Coordinates of C-alpha atoms in Angstrom, one line a residue:
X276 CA 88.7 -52.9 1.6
X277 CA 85.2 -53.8 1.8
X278 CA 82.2 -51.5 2.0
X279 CA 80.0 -51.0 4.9
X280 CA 77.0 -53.1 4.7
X281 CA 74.8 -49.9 5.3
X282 CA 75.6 -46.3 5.2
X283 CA 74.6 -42.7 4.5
X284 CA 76.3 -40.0 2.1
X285 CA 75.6 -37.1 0.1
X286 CA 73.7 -37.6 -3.4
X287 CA 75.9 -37.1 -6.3
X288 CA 74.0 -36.9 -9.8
X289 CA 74.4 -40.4 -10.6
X290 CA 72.2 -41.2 -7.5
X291 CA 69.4 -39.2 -9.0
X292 CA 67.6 -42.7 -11.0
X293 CA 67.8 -44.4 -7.8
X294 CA 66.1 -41.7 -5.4
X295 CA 63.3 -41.3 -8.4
X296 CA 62.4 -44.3 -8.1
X297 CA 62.4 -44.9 -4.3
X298 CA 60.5 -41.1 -4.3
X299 CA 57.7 -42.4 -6.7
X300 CA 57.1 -45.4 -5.1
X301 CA 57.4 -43.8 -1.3
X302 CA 54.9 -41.3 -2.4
X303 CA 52.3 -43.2 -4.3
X304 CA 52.2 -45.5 -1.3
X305 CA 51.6 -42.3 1.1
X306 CA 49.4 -40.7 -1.2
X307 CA 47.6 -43.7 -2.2
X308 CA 43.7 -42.7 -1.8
X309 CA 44.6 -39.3 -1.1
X310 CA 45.1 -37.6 -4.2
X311 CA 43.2 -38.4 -7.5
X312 CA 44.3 -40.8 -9.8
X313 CA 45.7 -38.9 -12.3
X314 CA 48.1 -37.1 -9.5
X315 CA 49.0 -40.4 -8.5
X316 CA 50.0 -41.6 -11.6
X317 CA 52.1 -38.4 -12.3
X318 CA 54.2 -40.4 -9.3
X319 CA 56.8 -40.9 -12.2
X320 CA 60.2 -42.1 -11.1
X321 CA 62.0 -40.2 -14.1
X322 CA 60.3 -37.0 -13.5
X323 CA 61.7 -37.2 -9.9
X324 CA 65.2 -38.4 -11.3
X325 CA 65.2 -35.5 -13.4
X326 CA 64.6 -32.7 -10.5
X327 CA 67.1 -34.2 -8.5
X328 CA 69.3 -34.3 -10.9
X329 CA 68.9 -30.7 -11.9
X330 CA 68.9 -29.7 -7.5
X331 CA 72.1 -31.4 -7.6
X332 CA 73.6 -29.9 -10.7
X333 CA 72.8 -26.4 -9.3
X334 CA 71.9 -26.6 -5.5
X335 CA 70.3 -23.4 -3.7
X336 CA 72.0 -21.3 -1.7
X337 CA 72.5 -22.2 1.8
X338 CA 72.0 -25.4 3.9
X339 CA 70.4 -27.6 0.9
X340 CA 71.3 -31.0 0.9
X341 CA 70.3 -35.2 -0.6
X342 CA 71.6 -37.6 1.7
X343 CA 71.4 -41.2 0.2
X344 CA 70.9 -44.4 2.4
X345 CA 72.7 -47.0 1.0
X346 CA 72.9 -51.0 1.2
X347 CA 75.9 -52.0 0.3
X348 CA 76.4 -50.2 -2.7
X349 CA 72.9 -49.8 -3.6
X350 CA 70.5 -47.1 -3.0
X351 CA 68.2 -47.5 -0.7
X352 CA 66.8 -44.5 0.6
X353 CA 67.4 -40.9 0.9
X354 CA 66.5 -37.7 3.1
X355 CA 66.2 -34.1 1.8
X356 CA 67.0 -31.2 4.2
X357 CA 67.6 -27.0 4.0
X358 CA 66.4 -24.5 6.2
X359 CA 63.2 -24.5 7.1
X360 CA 60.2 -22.0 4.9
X361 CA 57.6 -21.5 7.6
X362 CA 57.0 -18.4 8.4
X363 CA 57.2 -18.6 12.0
X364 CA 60.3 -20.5 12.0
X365 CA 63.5 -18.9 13.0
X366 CA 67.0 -18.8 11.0
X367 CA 68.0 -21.5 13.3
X368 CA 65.5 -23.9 12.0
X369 CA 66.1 -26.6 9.5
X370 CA 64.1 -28.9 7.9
X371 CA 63.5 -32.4 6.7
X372 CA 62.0 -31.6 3.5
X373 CA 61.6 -35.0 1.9
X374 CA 62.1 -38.5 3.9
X375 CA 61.7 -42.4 2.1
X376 CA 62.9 -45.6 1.9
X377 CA 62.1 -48.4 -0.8
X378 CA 59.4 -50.3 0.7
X379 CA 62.0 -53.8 0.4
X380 CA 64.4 -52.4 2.8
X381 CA 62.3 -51.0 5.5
X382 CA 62.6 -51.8 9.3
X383 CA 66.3 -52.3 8.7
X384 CA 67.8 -49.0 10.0
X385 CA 67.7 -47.1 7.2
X386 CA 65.1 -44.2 8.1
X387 CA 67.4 -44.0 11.6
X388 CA 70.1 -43.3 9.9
X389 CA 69.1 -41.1 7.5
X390 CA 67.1 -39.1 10.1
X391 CA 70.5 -38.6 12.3
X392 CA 72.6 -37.8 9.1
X393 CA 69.9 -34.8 8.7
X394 CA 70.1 -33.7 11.9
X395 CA 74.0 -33.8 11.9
X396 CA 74.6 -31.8 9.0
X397 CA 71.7 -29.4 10.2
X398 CA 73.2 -29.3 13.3
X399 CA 76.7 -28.3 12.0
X400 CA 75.4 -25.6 9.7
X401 CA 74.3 -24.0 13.2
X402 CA 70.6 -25.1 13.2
X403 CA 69.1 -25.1 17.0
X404 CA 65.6 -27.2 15.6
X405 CA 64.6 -29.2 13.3
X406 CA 61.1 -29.4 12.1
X407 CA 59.5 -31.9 9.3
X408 CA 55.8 -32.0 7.8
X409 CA 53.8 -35.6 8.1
X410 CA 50.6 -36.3 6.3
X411 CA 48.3 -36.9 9.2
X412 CA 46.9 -40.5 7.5
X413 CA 50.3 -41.4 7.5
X414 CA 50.2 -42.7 11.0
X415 CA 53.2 -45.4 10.2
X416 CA 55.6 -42.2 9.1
X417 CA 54.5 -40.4 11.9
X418 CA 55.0 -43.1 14.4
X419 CA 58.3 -43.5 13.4
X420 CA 59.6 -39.5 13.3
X421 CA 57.9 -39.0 17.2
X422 CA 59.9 -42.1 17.9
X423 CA 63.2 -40.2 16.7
X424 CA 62.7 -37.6 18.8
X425 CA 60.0 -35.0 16.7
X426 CA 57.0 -34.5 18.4
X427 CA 54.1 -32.2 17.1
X428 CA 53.8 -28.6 17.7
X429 CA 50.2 -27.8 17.8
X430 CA 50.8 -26.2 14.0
X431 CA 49.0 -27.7 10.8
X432 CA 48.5 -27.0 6.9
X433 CA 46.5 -28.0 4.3
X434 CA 48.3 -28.7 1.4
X435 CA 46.5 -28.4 -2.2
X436 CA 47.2 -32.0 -3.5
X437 CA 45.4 -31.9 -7.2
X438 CA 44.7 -29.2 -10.2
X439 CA 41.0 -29.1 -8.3
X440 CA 42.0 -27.9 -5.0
X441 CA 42.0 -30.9 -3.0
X442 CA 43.7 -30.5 0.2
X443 CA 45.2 -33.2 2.6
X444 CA 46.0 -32.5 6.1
X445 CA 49.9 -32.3 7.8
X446 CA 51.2 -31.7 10.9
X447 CA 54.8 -30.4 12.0
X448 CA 57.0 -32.4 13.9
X449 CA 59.8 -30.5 15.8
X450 CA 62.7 -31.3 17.7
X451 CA 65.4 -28.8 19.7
X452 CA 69.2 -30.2 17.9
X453 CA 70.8 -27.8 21.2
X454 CA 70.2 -28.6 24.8
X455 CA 67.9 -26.2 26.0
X456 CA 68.4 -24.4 29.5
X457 CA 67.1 -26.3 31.9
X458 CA 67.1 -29.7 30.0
X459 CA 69.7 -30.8 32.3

C-alpha cells in the first residue's frame, strides 16, 4: 500500500519540528519589512515547534485543531483553526487562526487543501462561517483566501507587531460554510 502523494491530517506532536519550521519561514517572509528586526529574527522555528508541541500535548477546550499538509510523507504545510475570538462573531463562527506553506511546495495544491480540511472540520463541529485575518501588504495571501471563497467584511484591526507599539494593518475575510436562504 502506498501513500497518497499529497494529503492533509491532524498534527500529532511529532509534527510539531516540521510546522516550526514552515511557521518561521512563512512568517518572516509575510512579515518581512513589517516588523523590526529584532521581531523578525525572534521568527525561530524551535520556539514555534515548542508551542505546538505544548497546543498539542494539552489542546483547549472546544473546536481547536493543527491540520498538517503533507507530501508524500513529508510535511509540508499546515492550517490552525478553533472558534473564532472577535467580539462580534457568533458561536457559530470558526476561524482559520494560522495558514502556511513552505515556500518549495507552493502552487501545488497544498493551501486548497488545507483551507477545505478547515472548513470541513469547522463545518462538522456546527460552525455556519468561517472568518480568517490577512495582513493587508500581503496581497498574494489575500489573493489566494478571496479566491477560496472568503471575501472581506468591511472590519479591520491593527495589530501591535513589536515591544514599541508598532502596528500593521489586517483585514477579515469571511465565508458562510451553510447555504443561506435565498442562495438558491
Amino acid at each position: 500500500m502506498t501513500a497518497a502523494d499529497a494529503s492533509v491530517r491532524t498534527a500529532t506532536v511529532n509534527d510539531a519540528p516540521a510546522v516550526g519550521q514552515t511557521q518561521a519561514l512563512v512568517w518572516q517572509e509575510a512579515y518581512d519589512g513589517i516588523v523590526p528586526p529584532r521581531v523578525h529574527a525572534a521568527f525561530d522555528p524551535q520556539a514555534f515547534a515548542t508551542a505546538w508541541r505544548d497546543a498539542l500535548r494539552t489542546p483547549p477546550e472546544g473546536v481547536h485543531r493543527l491540520l498538517v499538509a503533507r507530501a508524500g510523507e513529508q510535511v509540508v504545510g499546515f492550517v490552525a483553526i478553533g472558534p473564532s475570538q472577535d467580539p462580534d462573531a457568533g458561536q457559530t463562527t470558526g476561524e482559520i487562526t494560522a495558514l502556511g506553506v513552505h515556500p518549495m511546495h507552493r502552487r501545488q495544491g497544498h493551501g486548497s487543501r488545507l483551507v477545505n480540511a478547515a472548513v470541513d472540520v469547522l463545518r462538522e463541529a456546527g460552525a455556519q462561517h468561517v472568518a480568517t485575518w490577512c495582513l493587508v501588504e500581503h496581497e498574494g495571501l489575500r489573493s489566494f483566501l478571496t479566491a477560496s471563497g472568503l471575501t472581506p467584511d468591511g472590519a479591520f484591526r491593527d495589530r501591535v507587531v513589536s515591544p514599541d507599539d508598532d502596528t500593521a494593518r489586517e483585514v477579515r475575510l469571511i465565508a458562510a460554510l451553510v447555504e443561506e436562504p435565498g442562495d438558491d
